[in-house]
C-alpha cells in the first residue's frame, strides 16, 4: 500500500508512535464472543489522520486503502494495474487524454451513488488546494484538466505524457461530503461524519487516537462483502507488547516483527509466521545542507556534510552487508537504489565500478586527502578547525535503529568521526527530519509498484515551501541532472527505455550521497492460524499479507472453519488474481500495519504510500 505515501521517510518507517500504554489499549475480546468474525490487527505505528488528503503515515494510508476505492488497484498476483472503480481506461493516440469508464451500482456508505463526478472532484480539489496535495500531489502535478461529462465517464488531460496514469494511487472521496469542507487541515476532517463515509471493503465506525480504529464490513461492497464482520486496528507502544498480545490470543495478526521476535514465534502452537520480500528501504540520511524550494537553508545540520568527500567517506565506512547479516539476521537484502529488489524491472544495484565498497582504509584516505586531519584524540578536524562530531538520530522504540546506530557509531569512530546517538520518539524524529534538524538520521520508506512516487521524493519540487507546507521530500535532494532523468522516465512509454531512465536516476542519487540505502527488509508477519484458514497475499505466490499496495490481505481473510473457506480462491483481484493458502493463526488478519514509511508531517508510506 504504497508507500508513498507519505510524509516522509522517517514517519513511514517509524511512524508516529502510539502514545497510549499497553494498559490503555482495549485488548481482549473473548474469542468465543467474536465467533471468528472479528479480525484484530496489532498496530505498532502511528496514525496521523483519517483524512485521505492529508494522511501521510503508512498506517493512515492503509486505512484509506481499506475504506475508499481507487480508480485502479495493483492486483494480488503481480501488483499490476487492475480494474477497481474504473472498469476500463483508454488513452488517446497521443497519450495526453485518458478516459476512464466508471463502474455503475457502487454506493457510498450513506447510500448515495458513486459517480465519475466524485473522481473529478477529488482530482480537481488536489489541483486547486495545496493541502489536498499533501499525500499524493505528485500524481496530479502534470494534470491539465479533469472533467466528468457524465456519471460514468472521467476524462483526464495531461500537459505531457504521464506513464503511470493506470496506477493513480489516490483514494476517491465523496464530493457531497468533502466539498463543504473548506480547510483540509482542520482536525474536524477526522470526524466520522466526514471521514467515515466511504465505499471500500470496510467502513470506519470508531476511532480513538493512539488506541484503536474499528471498522465494519461493507456488506454492499461491489466485489462482495468481506468474510469478516469487523476489523480492528489496535495500537501498541512497541512490537514486544504486540507480540505478547498475539501469544495470548488478544490480537490475530502482527507485522513489522524484528528478526528475533520472528524466530521466537516460529513453531509456536496456533501461530504461523510469514516472511515476504519487502517493498520498503531503510536508509541513513545525511543532512548535506538541506534547503526549501526557494533554496533557503533549513535546520541545523553540521556544515561538514556539505562536502561530498565527507559523505562519501561515511558511505565507505558503512558495511551494509553486516547490517543485513547481523541486524536483520539475514532476513533482507543489501541496499542499492531506492526501488527495492521486489520490483525487479526498476530495481538498480550499482556495478562494481559504481559501487561504494565498505573499506575503512579507503574512507580514512578520502578524509585525509580532503584535508580532514586526525588529532591526538583520534578525532578529525575540518580545515577550519571544527571537529568532525555528528549527531545520529533514529527511532528509540525500534531494535533495528538501535542496532544500526551502534554499528555506524563504531565504524565512524574508526575513521575519526565522533557520533552522538540521540534516538527519539517517532513524533520527535518526524519533527527533526521535516525541519532539517539532524546530521544523520535512520529512516526508511515504503514504495509502490510504479517507481514514479519514490523517485519524485528526491526532486527539487518535492522540497517544502518556506512556510513548511506542501513538501513530500525524502532527502531534500535537488539536482538538475536527477530532475531531468525523473521527467524522462515519467514520459517514456517504452518500458525498457523507461526502466533505464529509472535506474539512471537512482545511480545519480547514489553518487551524490544524500542518503545511503542500507537494505530492503523482509516483511515479517505472524498470525493466529487457529483462527484463519486463508489470506490473499501480494505478490503471488510468496508475498505479504499486510504490507501490500492493495487491500487483498484484509479483504481475502477467511476465518477457520468458515463455510465459505472453499470460496476464498475467488478473492483477490479480479480474473487474474488468486489466493495463496497459508496455515494462518490468529483471528482474522487484516489491518494494515505497515510502516514505514516514515516521516514527518510531510507527505506520505508509504508507504509507504507505501
XYZ file of C-alpha atoms in Angstrom:
610
model
C 0.000 0.000 0.000
C 2.159 2.250 -1.011
C 4.139 3.664 0.312
C 4.140 6.892 -0.873
C 2.682 7.846 0.616
C 3.862 9.744 2.656
C 5.007 12.100 4.873
C 8.324 11.135 4.562
C 10.665 8.528 5.165
C 11.055 8.720 8.828
C 7.485 8.884 9.645
C 6.860 5.944 7.458
C 9.469 3.917 8.938
C 8.692 4.605 12.423
C 5.504 6.459 12.121
C 4.149 8.435 14.968
C 4.372 6.145 17.963
C 1.247 5.224 19.829
C 1.174 7.297 22.961
C -1.133 5.007 24.823
C 0.387 2.447 27.134
C -0.476 -1.191 26.793
C -2.861 -0.926 29.677
C -4.782 1.735 27.837
C -5.378 -0.444 24.797
C -8.692 -2.251 24.653
C -7.276 -5.686 24.061
C -9.062 -8.807 24.988
C -12.345 -9.542 23.383
C -13.260 -13.136 24.266
C -12.691 -15.317 21.245
C -15.973 -17.104 21.786
C -17.803 -13.787 21.593
C -16.175 -12.981 18.262
C -17.254 -16.231 16.632
C -14.372 -15.952 14.185
C -15.763 -12.833 12.522
C -13.536 -10.134 14.039
C -10.075 -9.524 12.695
C -7.814 -7.824 15.234
C -4.590 -6.340 13.932
C -1.787 -5.202 16.190
C -0.629 -1.781 15.049
C 2.771 -0.572 16.213
C 2.998 2.503 14.020
C 1.081 5.735 14.312
C -1.958 7.252 12.648
C -1.856 10.947 11.824
C -5.169 11.436 10.000
C -8.228 9.648 8.715
C -8.471 12.437 6.136
C -7.166 10.787 2.921
C -5.945 14.111 1.513
C -3.548 14.708 4.410
C -2.800 11.209 5.738
C 0.899 10.660 5.258
C 1.866 7.933 7.695
C 1.883 4.375 6.430
C -0.857 3.145 8.740
C -3.068 6.075 7.830
C -2.727 5.481 4.125
C -3.545 1.817 4.688
C -6.780 2.863 6.332
C -7.544 4.808 3.178
C -6.988 1.678 1.129
C -9.389 -0.306 3.255
C -12.146 2.287 3.182
C -12.003 4.069 -0.197
C -11.950 2.680 -3.699
C -9.364 3.842 -6.230
C -9.733 4.121 -9.988
C -7.468 1.094 -10.295
C -5.589 -1.053 -7.788
C -2.443 -3.186 -8.054
C -3.685 -6.769 -8.344
C -2.720 -9.529 -5.962
C -0.743 -11.632 -8.402
C 1.876 -9.218 -9.673
C 0.867 -5.828 -8.229
C -0.098 -4.697 -11.741
C -2.937 -2.311 -12.566
C -6.375 -3.936 -12.378
C -9.946 -2.558 -12.522
C -11.487 -1.060 -9.399
C -13.808 1.951 -9.522
C -12.797 2.247 -13.168
C -13.870 -0.776 -15.197
C -11.578 0.244 -18.045
C -9.307 3.060 -19.175
C -8.230 4.207 -22.611
C -5.501 6.673 -23.620
C -5.766 8.837 -26.730
C -3.389 8.297 -29.608
C -1.046 10.992 -28.288
C -1.437 9.611 -24.748
C -2.345 13.041 -23.394
C -6.008 12.253 -22.711
C -7.176 9.328 -20.599
C -10.808 8.245 -20.459
C -11.946 6.084 -17.545
C -15.214 4.135 -17.616
C -16.615 4.354 -14.091
C -18.405 1.337 -12.647
C -22.169 1.674 -12.055
C -24.030 0.441 -8.994
C -21.334 1.400 -6.450
C -22.667 3.279 -3.421
C -21.227 5.386 -0.646
C -21.919 4.129 2.846
C -24.621 6.797 3.255
C -26.494 5.298 0.305
C -25.659 7.891 -2.359
C -24.272 6.622 -5.695
C -20.586 6.832 -6.545
C -20.107 8.575 -9.896
C -17.416 9.994 -12.128
C -18.171 13.387 -10.622
C -16.731 12.189 -7.295
C -13.496 11.259 -9.033
C -13.365 14.568 -10.906
C -13.960 16.439 -7.661
C -11.162 14.530 -5.908
C -8.559 15.367 -8.533
C -9.722 18.952 -9.018
C -9.585 19.545 -5.264
C -5.973 18.409 -5.404
C -5.267 20.743 -8.303
C -6.738 23.797 -6.574
C -5.983 23.206 -2.889
C -2.382 22.906 -1.729
C -3.410 20.994 1.378
C -5.220 18.428 -0.752
C -1.903 17.597 -2.395
C -0.220 16.717 0.885
C -0.431 12.956 0.472
C -0.409 12.320 -3.264
C 0.387 15.562 -5.025
C 2.887 14.027 -7.431
C 0.099 12.242 -9.285
C -1.650 15.434 -10.379
C 1.346 17.719 -10.934
C 1.133 17.094 -14.681
C -2.672 17.272 -14.980
C -4.185 19.984 -17.173
C -7.918 19.337 -16.748
C -10.180 16.740 -15.151
C -13.838 16.511 -16.182
C -16.818 14.194 -15.817
C -19.022 14.538 -18.934
C -21.493 12.122 -17.347
C -21.790 9.843 -14.315
C -19.809 7.000 -15.876
C -17.096 8.900 -17.749
C -13.977 10.541 -16.320
C -11.611 12.403 -18.653
C -8.129 13.480 -17.569
C -5.963 15.596 -19.847
C -2.273 15.912 -19.039
C 0.260 18.558 -20.028
C 2.758 15.905 -21.081
C 2.735 12.136 -21.373
C 2.388 10.514 -17.945
C 3.000 6.782 -17.990
C 1.581 5.975 -14.538
C -1.972 7.049 -15.380
C -3.224 3.482 -14.982
C -1.980 3.396 -11.372
C -3.010 6.676 -9.752
C -2.672 5.861 -6.070
C -5.325 8.342 -5.000
C -8.405 7.395 -2.941
C -11.606 8.764 -4.498
C -13.770 10.664 -1.983
C -17.488 11.595 -1.989
C -17.971 15.102 -3.371
C -21.127 15.754 -1.352
C -19.229 15.150 1.896
C -15.914 16.845 1.217
C -16.921 19.832 -0.915
C -18.332 21.775 2.071
C -15.032 21.266 3.939
C -13.064 24.456 3.335
C -9.996 23.721 5.493
C -8.478 20.284 4.975
C -6.046 20.881 7.838
C -8.903 21.252 10.313
C -8.810 18.337 12.812
C -12.563 18.024 12.328
C -11.877 16.308 9.000
C -11.024 13.191 11.016
C -14.554 13.011 12.392
C -16.557 10.038 11.200
C -19.319 12.228 9.778
C -16.738 13.186 7.168
C -14.020 10.541 7.095
C -16.464 7.736 7.816
C -18.389 7.963 4.544
C -16.668 5.535 2.205
C -17.135 2.884 -0.473
C -14.313 0.384 0.115
C -14.464 -3.092 1.645
C -14.630 -1.623 5.163
C -16.132 1.454 6.825
C -14.638 3.182 9.868
C -17.076 3.081 12.788
C -14.960 4.223 15.722
C -11.647 5.991 16.177
C -9.810 6.738 19.397
C -6.432 8.404 18.718
C -3.429 6.414 19.940
C -5.639 3.475 20.878
C -7.679 1.945 18.062
C -9.624 2.197 14.829
C -12.637 -0.040 14.332
C -14.326 -0.927 11.051
C -17.365 -2.836 9.915
C -17.504 -4.819 6.707
C -19.203 -3.121 3.788
C -21.975 -5.611 3.003
C -22.724 -3.710 -0.212
C -19.143 -3.681 -1.469
C -19.179 -4.140 -5.238
C -16.749 -7.059 -5.142
C -18.840 -8.755 -2.464
C -18.765 -8.418 1.309
C -15.605 -9.464 3.212
C -15.884 -12.717 5.172
C -15.007 -10.781 8.319
C -17.727 -8.751 10.012
C -15.443 -6.392 11.906
C -11.869 -5.217 11.580
C -9.954 -3.672 14.467
C -6.592 -1.919 14.417
C -5.273 -1.912 17.975
C -2.305 0.319 18.710
C 0.601 -0.793 20.895
C 3.530 1.172 22.217
C 6.028 -1.303 20.748
C 6.215 -4.628 18.939
C 7.134 -6.586 22.076
C 3.810 -5.685 23.691
C 2.041 -6.619 20.469
C 3.848 -9.966 20.280
C 2.721 -10.786 23.811
C -0.859 -9.943 22.858
C -0.586 -12.284 19.857
C 0.672 -15.117 22.052
C -2.210 -14.579 24.460
C -4.787 -14.556 21.685
C -5.685 -10.904 22.245
C -4.840 -9.973 18.654
C -4.819 -12.057 15.499
C -2.059 -10.702 13.320
C 1.044 -8.573 13.552
C 3.740 -7.433 11.147
C 6.954 -5.410 11.265
C 8.452 -8.002 13.586
C 12.171 -7.862 14.204
C 14.199 -10.988 13.349
C 14.463 -12.175 16.953
C 10.714 -11.895 17.501
C 10.033 -13.622 14.207
C 12.315 -16.549 15.102
C 10.802 -16.865 18.575
C 7.270 -17.178 17.155
C 8.158 -19.908 14.684
C 6.758 -23.281 15.673
C 4.502 -21.965 18.424
C 1.143 -23.713 18.611
C -1.658 -21.858 16.862
C 0.722 -19.299 15.333
C 2.116 -19.203 11.804
C 4.830 -16.890 10.551
C 5.170 -15.396 7.077
C 8.291 -13.813 5.575
C 7.884 -11.972 2.281
C 10.117 -9.748 0.149
C 9.777 -6.193 1.412
C 8.729 -3.116 -0.508
C 10.482 -0.728 1.873
C 14.027 0.510 2.008
C 15.949 1.514 5.119
C 18.375 4.387 4.885
C 20.894 6.563 6.625
C 20.058 10.114 5.582
C 22.714 12.823 5.665
C 21.921 16.494 6.166
C 24.011 17.924 3.341
C 22.822 21.477 3.903
C 19.167 20.954 3.051
C 17.008 23.771 1.668
C 13.365 24.589 0.991
C 12.011 25.043 -2.533
C 13.194 28.668 -2.569
C 16.738 27.462 -1.835
C 16.721 28.864 1.688
C 18.687 26.798 4.227
C 16.636 24.685 6.642
C 17.643 23.307 10.009
C 20.940 22.991 11.819
C 22.905 20.261 10.059
C 26.657 20.133 10.547
C 28.248 22.118 7.674
C 30.930 19.454 7.119
C 28.267 17.268 5.486
C 28.047 19.754 2.627
C 31.373 18.319 1.487
C 30.676 15.321 -0.758
C 34.009 13.873 0.360
C 32.742 13.580 3.928
C 29.528 11.957 2.768
C 31.462 9.562 0.531
C 33.750 8.599 3.399
C 30.742 7.843 5.583
C 29.324 5.645 2.814
C 32.680 3.849 2.548
C 32.597 3.255 6.311
C 29.133 1.674 6.456
C 29.053 -2.087 5.942
C 25.574 -2.743 4.564
C 26.216 -6.494 4.311
C 26.992 -6.585 8.030
C 23.721 -4.767 8.759
C 21.785 -7.397 6.795
C 23.692 -10.264 8.402
C 23.826 -9.032 11.995
C 20.920 -6.633 12.480
C 18.418 -8.306 10.132
C 19.810 -11.819 10.776
C 19.838 -12.368 7.035
C 16.134 -11.559 6.594
C 16.609 -8.892 3.972
C 18.797 -7.768 1.094
C 21.656 -5.304 0.825
C 20.502 -1.905 -0.378
C 21.390 -0.120 -3.590
C 18.829 2.122 -5.239
C 15.597 3.452 -3.768
C 13.449 0.961 -5.701
C 13.507 -2.310 -3.707
C 14.513 -5.583 -5.310
C 10.927 -6.869 -5.150
C 10.207 -4.578 -8.112
C 12.850 -6.177 -10.276
C 12.048 -4.315 -13.508
C 13.039 -0.966 -11.964
C 15.457 -2.063 -9.256
C 19.040 -0.827 -9.590
C 22.167 -2.209 -7.993
C 25.499 -0.459 -8.513
C 28.022 -2.226 -10.702
C 31.488 -2.936 -9.359
C 32.728 0.313 -10.893
C 29.846 2.322 -9.419
C 29.634 0.708 -6.006
C 30.930 2.477 -2.924
C 32.510 -0.505 -1.185
C 32.910 -0.907 2.552
C 36.567 -0.062 3.158
C 37.665 1.730 6.317
C 41.160 2.347 4.927
C 39.673 3.963 1.817
C 37.333 6.050 3.967
C 40.259 7.311 6.031
C 42.148 8.117 2.850
C 39.177 10.037 1.432
C 39.039 12.258 4.507
C 42.811 12.660 4.717
C 43.070 13.749 1.092
C 40.199 16.225 1.600
C 42.105 17.923 4.419
C 40.418 16.409 7.472
C 43.321 15.588 9.788
C 43.202 13.346 12.850
C 44.101 14.908 16.161
C 45.851 13.232 19.124
C 42.456 12.011 20.338
C 41.768 10.254 17.042
C 39.056 12.709 16.007
C 39.429 14.513 12.707
C 39.086 18.258 12.293
C 37.803 20.233 9.338
C 40.136 22.666 7.541
C 38.598 25.453 9.618
C 39.379 23.663 12.870
C 35.972 22.256 13.806
C 35.931 18.637 14.982
C 34.029 16.058 12.999
C 31.277 15.404 15.503
C 27.885 14.301 14.201
C 24.512 13.651 15.791
C 22.803 10.406 14.843
C 19.063 10.133 15.389
C 16.515 7.420 14.791
C 13.552 5.658 16.401
C 14.088 4.861 20.050
C 11.445 2.114 20.003
C 12.943 0.120 17.110
C 15.562 -2.532 17.725
C 16.682 -2.074 14.110
C 17.580 1.576 14.693
C 19.338 0.699 17.930
C 21.454 -1.941 16.205
C 22.295 0.230 13.202
C 23.204 3.151 15.455
C 25.709 1.029 17.363
C 27.406 -0.284 14.240
C 27.502 3.070 12.461
C 28.921 4.802 15.552
C 31.710 2.245 15.764
C 32.586 2.388 12.084
C 32.669 6.187 12.015
C 34.849 6.250 15.116
C 37.335 4.147 13.165
C 37.617 6.895 10.546
C 37.886 9.745 13.022
C 34.264 10.897 13.270
C 32.640 11.117 16.680
C 28.967 10.179 16.788
C 26.483 11.227 19.436
C 23.486 8.900 19.376
C 20.143 10.518 20.092
C 17.316 8.092 19.353
C 13.935 9.674 19.971
C 10.205 9.076 19.694
C 8.633 8.801 16.273
C 6.964 12.156 16.804
C 10.222 13.876 17.618
C 12.042 12.177 14.756
C 9.373 13.343 12.342
C 9.735 16.903 13.561
C 13.502 16.867 13.278
C 13.725 15.358 9.827
C 10.942 17.560 8.445
C 12.796 20.683 9.516
C 16.366 19.566 8.821
C 17.377 19.443 12.484
C 19.682 16.441 12.304
C 23.066 15.373 10.963
C 22.484 11.666 10.342
C 19.076 10.013 10.592
C 17.987 6.389 10.360
C 14.754 6.122 8.444
C 13.088 4.380 5.570
C 10.305 4.493 3.062
C 7.563 2.350 1.640
C 7.397 2.166 -2.136
C 4.875 1.316 -4.844
C 4.919 -0.947 -7.901
C 5.306 2.082 -10.153
C 8.618 3.865 -9.431
C 7.373 7.404 -10.035
C 6.391 8.151 -6.464
C 9.600 7.074 -4.803
C 11.640 8.908 -7.431
C 9.531 12.050 -7.003
C 10.552 12.244 -3.340
C 14.038 13.317 -4.371
C 13.139 16.046 -6.848
C 13.580 19.780 -6.319
C 9.809 20.236 -6.455
C 9.297 17.870 -3.520
C 11.005 20.219 -1.100
C 8.716 22.166 1.252
C 7.833 25.799 0.751
C 9.259 28.447 3.051
C 6.291 28.057 5.400
C 6.933 24.280 5.571
C 3.843 23.475 3.503
C 3.423 21.144 0.599
C 6.682 19.225 0.776
C 6.904 15.493 0.254
C 10.645 15.053 0.133
C 12.581 12.118 1.475
C 16.053 13.648 1.237
C 15.669 17.372 0.348
C 17.757 16.437 -2.683
C 17.764 18.929 -5.572
C 19.841 18.180 -8.622
C 19.234 19.260 -12.223
C 20.588 16.034 -13.701
C 18.389 13.921 -11.444
C 15.321 16.043 -12.188
C 15.902 15.634 -15.913
C 16.049 11.845 -15.580
C 12.927 11.895 -13.412
C 10.997 13.795 -16.081
C 12.212 11.476 -18.817
C 11.074 8.332 -17.023
C 7.619 9.792 -16.435
C 7.050 10.495 -20.122
C 8.760 7.453 -21.671
C 6.209 4.959 -22.989
C 8.704 2.265 -23.967
C 9.005 0.032 -20.891
C 12.647 -0.885 -21.399
C 13.716 2.716 -22.022
C 11.742 3.928 -19.034
C 13.377 1.326 -16.803
C 16.763 2.560 -17.944
C 15.918 6.166 -17.009
C 14.646 4.971 -13.622
C 17.913 3.173 -12.997
C 19.983 6.136 -14.161
C 18.107 8.387 -11.740
C 18.850 6.000 -8.876
C 22.501 5.894 -9.895
C 22.682 9.689 -9.851
C 21.130 9.863 -6.389
C 23.524 7.176 -5.152
C 26.566 9.030 -6.470
C 25.764 12.236 -4.576
C 25.317 10.603 -1.162
C 22.351 12.498 0.275
C 21.417 9.149 1.786
C 22.693 5.587 1.989
C 20.143 2.884 1.180
C 21.097 0.297 3.774
C 18.813 -2.617 2.999
C 15.417 -3.936 1.969
C 13.942 -5.725 4.963
C 11.711 -8.732 4.510
C 8.140 -8.202 5.672
C 7.978 -10.358 8.809
C 4.459 -11.259 9.941
C 2.755 -13.670 12.321
C -0.861 -14.608 12.843
C -3.182 -16.938 14.704
C -3.530 -19.824 12.276
C -6.051 -21.423 14.602
C -8.462 -18.632 13.695
C -7.932 -18.084 9.966
C -7.525 -20.546 7.161
C -6.525 -18.328 4.252
C -5.333 -14.900 3.149
C -4.659 -13.316 -0.192
C -1.009 -12.355 -0.437
C 0.640 -9.819 -2.743
C 2.538 -10.535 -4.913
C 1.881 -14.201 -5.577
C 2.889 -16.725 -4.508
C 5.075 -15.672 -1.569
C 4.046 -12.115 -0.839
C 2.938 -10.236 2.250
C -0.462 -10.371 3.919
C -0.471 -6.873 5.364
C 2.290 -4.841 3.735
C 0.534 -4.549 0.399
C -0.290 -1.895 -2.154
C -3.868 -3.118 -2.133
C -6.484 -4.418 0.269
C -6.326 -8.084 -0.703
C -4.960 -9.441 2.571
C -7.700 -7.820 4.596
C -10.444 -8.415 2.091
C -9.446 -12.041 1.490
C -9.122 -13.079 5.142
C -11.088 -16.305 5.663
C -11.972 -17.437 9.208
C -11.020 -21.027 10.000
C -13.946 -23.374 9.656
C -15.896 -20.864 7.615
C -18.450 -22.353 5.263
C -17.018 -20.013 2.646
C -13.420 -21.078 3.132
C -13.574 -23.119 -0.039
C -14.518 -19.971 -1.929
C -11.506 -17.970 -0.818
C -9.730 -18.671 -4.080
C -12.197 -16.297 -5.691
C -10.864 -13.429 -3.625
C -8.017 -11.409 -4.926
C -8.104 -9.030 -7.793
C -10.499 -9.918 -10.456
C -9.958 -12.567 -13.052
C -6.200 -12.603 -12.784
C -5.853 -12.912 -9.035
C -5.560 -15.936 -6.841
C -5.349 -16.692 -3.178
C -2.327 -18.259 -1.600
C -3.401 -20.534 1.226
C -1.405 -20.222 4.375
C -1.995 -22.085 7.570
C -2.578 -18.917 9.450
C -3.021 -18.377 13.089
C -4.982 -15.866 14.777
C -8.211 -14.252 14.336
C -8.717 -12.730 11.161
C -5.863 -10.971 9.965
C -6.196 -7.716 8.391
C -5.464 -4.407 9.076
C -2.679 -2.784 7.875
C 0.188 -2.007 9.736
C 2.989 -1.037 7.576
C 5.264 1.170 8.065
C 7.471 2.904 7.260
C 7.295 4.803 5.767
C 8.361 7.491 7.727
C 8.350 10.814 8.483
C 7.395 13.934 9.445
C 4.426 15.831 8.748
C 5.225 15.967 5.135
C 3.778 13.729 2.536
C 3.063 10.196 2.843
C 4.275 5.410 3.050
C 4.234 4.641 2.048
C 4.385 3.599 2.305
C 4.964 3.521 2.378
C 2.206 5.449 0.490
C 3.884 2.778 0.693
